[in-house]
PDB file of C-alpha atoms in Angstrom:
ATOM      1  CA  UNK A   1     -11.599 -19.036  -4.770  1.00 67.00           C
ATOM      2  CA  UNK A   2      -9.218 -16.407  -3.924  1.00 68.00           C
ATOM      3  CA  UNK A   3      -5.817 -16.247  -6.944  1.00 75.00           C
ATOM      4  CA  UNK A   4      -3.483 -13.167  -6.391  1.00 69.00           C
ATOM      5  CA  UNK A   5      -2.297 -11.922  -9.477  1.00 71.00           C
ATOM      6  CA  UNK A   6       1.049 -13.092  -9.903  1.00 74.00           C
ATOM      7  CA  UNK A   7       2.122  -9.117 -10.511  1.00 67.00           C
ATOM      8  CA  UNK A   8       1.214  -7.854  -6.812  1.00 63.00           C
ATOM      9  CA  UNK A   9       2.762 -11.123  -5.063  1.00 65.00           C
ATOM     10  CA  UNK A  10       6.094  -9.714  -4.775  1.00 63.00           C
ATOM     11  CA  UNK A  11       5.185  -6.741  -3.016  1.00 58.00           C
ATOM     12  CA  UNK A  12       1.795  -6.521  -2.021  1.00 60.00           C
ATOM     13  CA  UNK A  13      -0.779  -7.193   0.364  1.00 57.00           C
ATOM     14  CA  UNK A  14      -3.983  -7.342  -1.334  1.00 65.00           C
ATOM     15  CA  UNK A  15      -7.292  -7.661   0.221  1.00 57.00           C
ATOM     16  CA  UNK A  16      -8.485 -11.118  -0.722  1.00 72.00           C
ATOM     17  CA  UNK A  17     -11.653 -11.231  -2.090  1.00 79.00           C
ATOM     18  CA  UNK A  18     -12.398 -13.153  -5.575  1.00 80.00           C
ATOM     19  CA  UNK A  19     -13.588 -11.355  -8.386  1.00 84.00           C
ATOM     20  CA  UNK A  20     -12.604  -7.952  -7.203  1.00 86.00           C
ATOM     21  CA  UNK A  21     -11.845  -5.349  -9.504  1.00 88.00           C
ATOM     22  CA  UNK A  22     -12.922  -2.336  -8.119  1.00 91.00           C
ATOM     23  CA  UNK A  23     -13.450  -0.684  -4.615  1.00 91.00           C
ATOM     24  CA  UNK A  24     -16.936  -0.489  -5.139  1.00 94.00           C
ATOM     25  CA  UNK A  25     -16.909  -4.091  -5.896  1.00 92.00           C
ATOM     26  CA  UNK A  26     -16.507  -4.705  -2.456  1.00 92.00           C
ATOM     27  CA  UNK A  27     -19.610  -4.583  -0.226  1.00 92.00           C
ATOM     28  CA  UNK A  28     -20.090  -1.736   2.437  1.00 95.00           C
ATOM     29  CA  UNK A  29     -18.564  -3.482   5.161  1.00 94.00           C
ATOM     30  CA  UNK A  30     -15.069  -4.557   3.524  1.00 91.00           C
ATOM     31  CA  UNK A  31     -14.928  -0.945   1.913  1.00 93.00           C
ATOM     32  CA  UNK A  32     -14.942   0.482   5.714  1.00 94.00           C
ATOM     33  CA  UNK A  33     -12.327  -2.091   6.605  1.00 90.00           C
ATOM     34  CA  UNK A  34     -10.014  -1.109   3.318  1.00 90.00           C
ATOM     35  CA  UNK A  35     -10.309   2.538   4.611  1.00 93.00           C
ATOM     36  CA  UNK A  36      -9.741   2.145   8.012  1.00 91.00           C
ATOM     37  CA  UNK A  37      -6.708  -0.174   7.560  1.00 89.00           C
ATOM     38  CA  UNK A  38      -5.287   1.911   4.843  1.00 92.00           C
ATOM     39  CA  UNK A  39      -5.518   5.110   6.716  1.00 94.00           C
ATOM     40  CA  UNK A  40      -3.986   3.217   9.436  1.00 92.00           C
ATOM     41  CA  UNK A  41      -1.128   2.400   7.111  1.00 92.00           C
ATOM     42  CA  UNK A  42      -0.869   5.666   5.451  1.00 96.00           C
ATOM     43  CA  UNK A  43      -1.180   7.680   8.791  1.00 95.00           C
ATOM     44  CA  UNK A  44       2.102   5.092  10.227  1.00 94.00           C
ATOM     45  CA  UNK A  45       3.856   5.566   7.144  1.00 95.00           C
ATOM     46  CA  UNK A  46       4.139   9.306   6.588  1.00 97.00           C
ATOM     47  CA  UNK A  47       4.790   9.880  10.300  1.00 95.00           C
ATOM     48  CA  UNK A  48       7.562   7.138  10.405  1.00 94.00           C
ATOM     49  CA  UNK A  49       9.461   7.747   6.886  1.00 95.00           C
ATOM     50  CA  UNK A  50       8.753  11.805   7.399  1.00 97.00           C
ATOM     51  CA  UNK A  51       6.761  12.047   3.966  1.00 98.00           C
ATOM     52  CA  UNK A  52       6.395  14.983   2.373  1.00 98.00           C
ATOM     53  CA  UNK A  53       2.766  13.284   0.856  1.00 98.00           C
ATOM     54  CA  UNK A  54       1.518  10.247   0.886  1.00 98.00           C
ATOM     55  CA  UNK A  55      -0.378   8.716  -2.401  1.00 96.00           C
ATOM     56  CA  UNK A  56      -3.198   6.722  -1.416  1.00 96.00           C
ATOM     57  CA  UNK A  57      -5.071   4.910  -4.589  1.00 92.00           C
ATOM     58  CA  UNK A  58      -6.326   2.267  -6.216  1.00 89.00           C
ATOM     59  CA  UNK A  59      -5.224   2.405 -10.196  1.00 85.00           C
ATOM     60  CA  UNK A  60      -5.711  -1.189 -11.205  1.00 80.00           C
ATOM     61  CA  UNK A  61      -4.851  -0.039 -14.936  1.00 84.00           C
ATOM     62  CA  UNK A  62      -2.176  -2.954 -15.812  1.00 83.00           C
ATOM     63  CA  UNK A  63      -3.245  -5.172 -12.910  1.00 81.00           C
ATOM     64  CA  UNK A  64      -7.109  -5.340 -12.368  1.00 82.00           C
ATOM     65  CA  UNK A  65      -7.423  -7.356  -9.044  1.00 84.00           C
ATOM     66  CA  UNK A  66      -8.531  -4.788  -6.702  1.00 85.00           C
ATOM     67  CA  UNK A  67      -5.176  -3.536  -4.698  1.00 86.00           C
ATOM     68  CA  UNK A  68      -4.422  -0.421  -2.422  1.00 89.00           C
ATOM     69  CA  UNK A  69      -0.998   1.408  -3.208  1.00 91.00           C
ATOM     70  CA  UNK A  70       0.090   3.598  -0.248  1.00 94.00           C
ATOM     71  CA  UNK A  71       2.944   5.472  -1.347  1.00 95.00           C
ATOM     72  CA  UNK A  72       5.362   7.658   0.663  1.00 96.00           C
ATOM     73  CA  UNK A  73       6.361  10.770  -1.529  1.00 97.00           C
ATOM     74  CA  UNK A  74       9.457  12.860  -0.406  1.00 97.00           C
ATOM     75  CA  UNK A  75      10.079  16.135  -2.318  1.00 97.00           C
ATOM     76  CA  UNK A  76      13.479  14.859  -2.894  1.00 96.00           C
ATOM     77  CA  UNK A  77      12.252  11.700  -4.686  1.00 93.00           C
ATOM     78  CA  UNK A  78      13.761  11.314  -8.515  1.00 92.00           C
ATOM     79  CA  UNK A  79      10.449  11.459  -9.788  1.00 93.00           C
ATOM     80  CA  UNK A  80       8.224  14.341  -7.438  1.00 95.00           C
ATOM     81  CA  UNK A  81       5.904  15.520  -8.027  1.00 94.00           C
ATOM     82  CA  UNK A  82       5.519  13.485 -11.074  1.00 93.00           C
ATOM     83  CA  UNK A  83       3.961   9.780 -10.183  1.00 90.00           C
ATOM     84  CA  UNK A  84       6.442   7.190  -8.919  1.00 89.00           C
ATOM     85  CA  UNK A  85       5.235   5.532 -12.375  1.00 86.00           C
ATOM     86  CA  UNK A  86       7.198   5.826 -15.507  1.00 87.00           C
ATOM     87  CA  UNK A  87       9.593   8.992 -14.651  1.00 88.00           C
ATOM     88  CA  UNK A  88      12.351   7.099 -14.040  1.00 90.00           C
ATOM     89  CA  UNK A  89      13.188   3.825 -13.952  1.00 91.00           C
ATOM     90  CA  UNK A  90      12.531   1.764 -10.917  1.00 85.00           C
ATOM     91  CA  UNK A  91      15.088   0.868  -8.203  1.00 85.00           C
ATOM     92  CA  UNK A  92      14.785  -2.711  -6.331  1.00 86.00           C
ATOM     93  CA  UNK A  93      15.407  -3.255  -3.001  1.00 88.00           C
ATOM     94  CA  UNK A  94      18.786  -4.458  -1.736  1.00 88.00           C
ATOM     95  CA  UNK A  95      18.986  -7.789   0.178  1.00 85.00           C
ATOM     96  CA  UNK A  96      17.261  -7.457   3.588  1.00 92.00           C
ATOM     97  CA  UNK A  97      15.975  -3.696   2.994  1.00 93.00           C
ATOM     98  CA  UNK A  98      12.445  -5.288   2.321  1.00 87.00           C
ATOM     99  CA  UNK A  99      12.655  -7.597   5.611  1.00 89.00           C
ATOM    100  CA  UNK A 100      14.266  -4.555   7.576  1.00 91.00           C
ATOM    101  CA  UNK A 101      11.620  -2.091   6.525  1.00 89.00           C
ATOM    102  CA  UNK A 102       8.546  -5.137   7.733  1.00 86.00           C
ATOM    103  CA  UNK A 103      10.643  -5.315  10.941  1.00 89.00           C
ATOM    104  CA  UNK A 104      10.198  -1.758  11.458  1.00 88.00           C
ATOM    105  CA  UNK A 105       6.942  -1.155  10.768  1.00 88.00           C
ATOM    106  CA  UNK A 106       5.466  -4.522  12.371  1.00 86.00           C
ATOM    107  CA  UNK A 107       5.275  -3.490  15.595  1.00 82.00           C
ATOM    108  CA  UNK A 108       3.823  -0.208  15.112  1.00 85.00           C
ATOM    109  CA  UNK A 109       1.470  -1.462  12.744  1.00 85.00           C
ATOM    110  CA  UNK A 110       0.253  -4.552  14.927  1.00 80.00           C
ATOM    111  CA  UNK A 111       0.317  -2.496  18.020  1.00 71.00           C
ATOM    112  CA  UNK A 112      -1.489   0.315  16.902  1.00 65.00           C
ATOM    113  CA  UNK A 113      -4.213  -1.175  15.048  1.00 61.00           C
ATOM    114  CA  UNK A 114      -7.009  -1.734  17.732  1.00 58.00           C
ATOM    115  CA  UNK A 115      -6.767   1.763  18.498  1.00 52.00           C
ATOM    116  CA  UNK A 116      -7.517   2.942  14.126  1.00 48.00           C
TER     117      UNK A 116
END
């Protein structure tokens, strides 16, 4: 049965499959998916927040359950070109920037899928 880690619940979407750690973990066919949704994401992402880079990876250092991070990097980030971990310390979102940022991106993201 399928437990996220209490650490990723507040601002993740993982992939849920029980018992994995690692990307390899996953069998050939959910490995294709991960890619292909997370270069969907990452693809959206820089174009609509203008990203300097994006940071695609899967660290899983503190939290083992396997988990994507797609990150959009801006030169003029406090931490670049450092990682956004540990450089400074973190900022949380205001009340309704999380829900305005999903509304954003939810269209573009459903609409667009089918075609990644």
């Amino acid at each position: 049965m399928f437990v996220m880690d209490s650490r990723l619940q507040q601002d993740s979407h993982v992939p849920k499959r029980a018992g994995v750690s690692e990307l390899f973990d996953l069998n050939q066919e959910d490995q294709a998916q991960l890619w292909k949704e997370t270069t969907y994401l990452a693809e959206v992402l820089k174009s609509e927040f203008a990203a300097d880079k994006m940071n695609v990876a899967t660290l899983g250092n503190v939290v083992s359950q396997m988990h994507m991070h797609v990150i959009v990097r801006h030169k003029h980030d406090a931490a670049w070109p450092a990682p956004v971990w540990g450089k400074v310390p973190a900022v949380e979102y205001g009340p309704g920037q999380v829900e305005a940022i999903r509304l954003r991106l939810r269209d573009l993201l459903k609409s667009g899928y089918e075609e990644a």
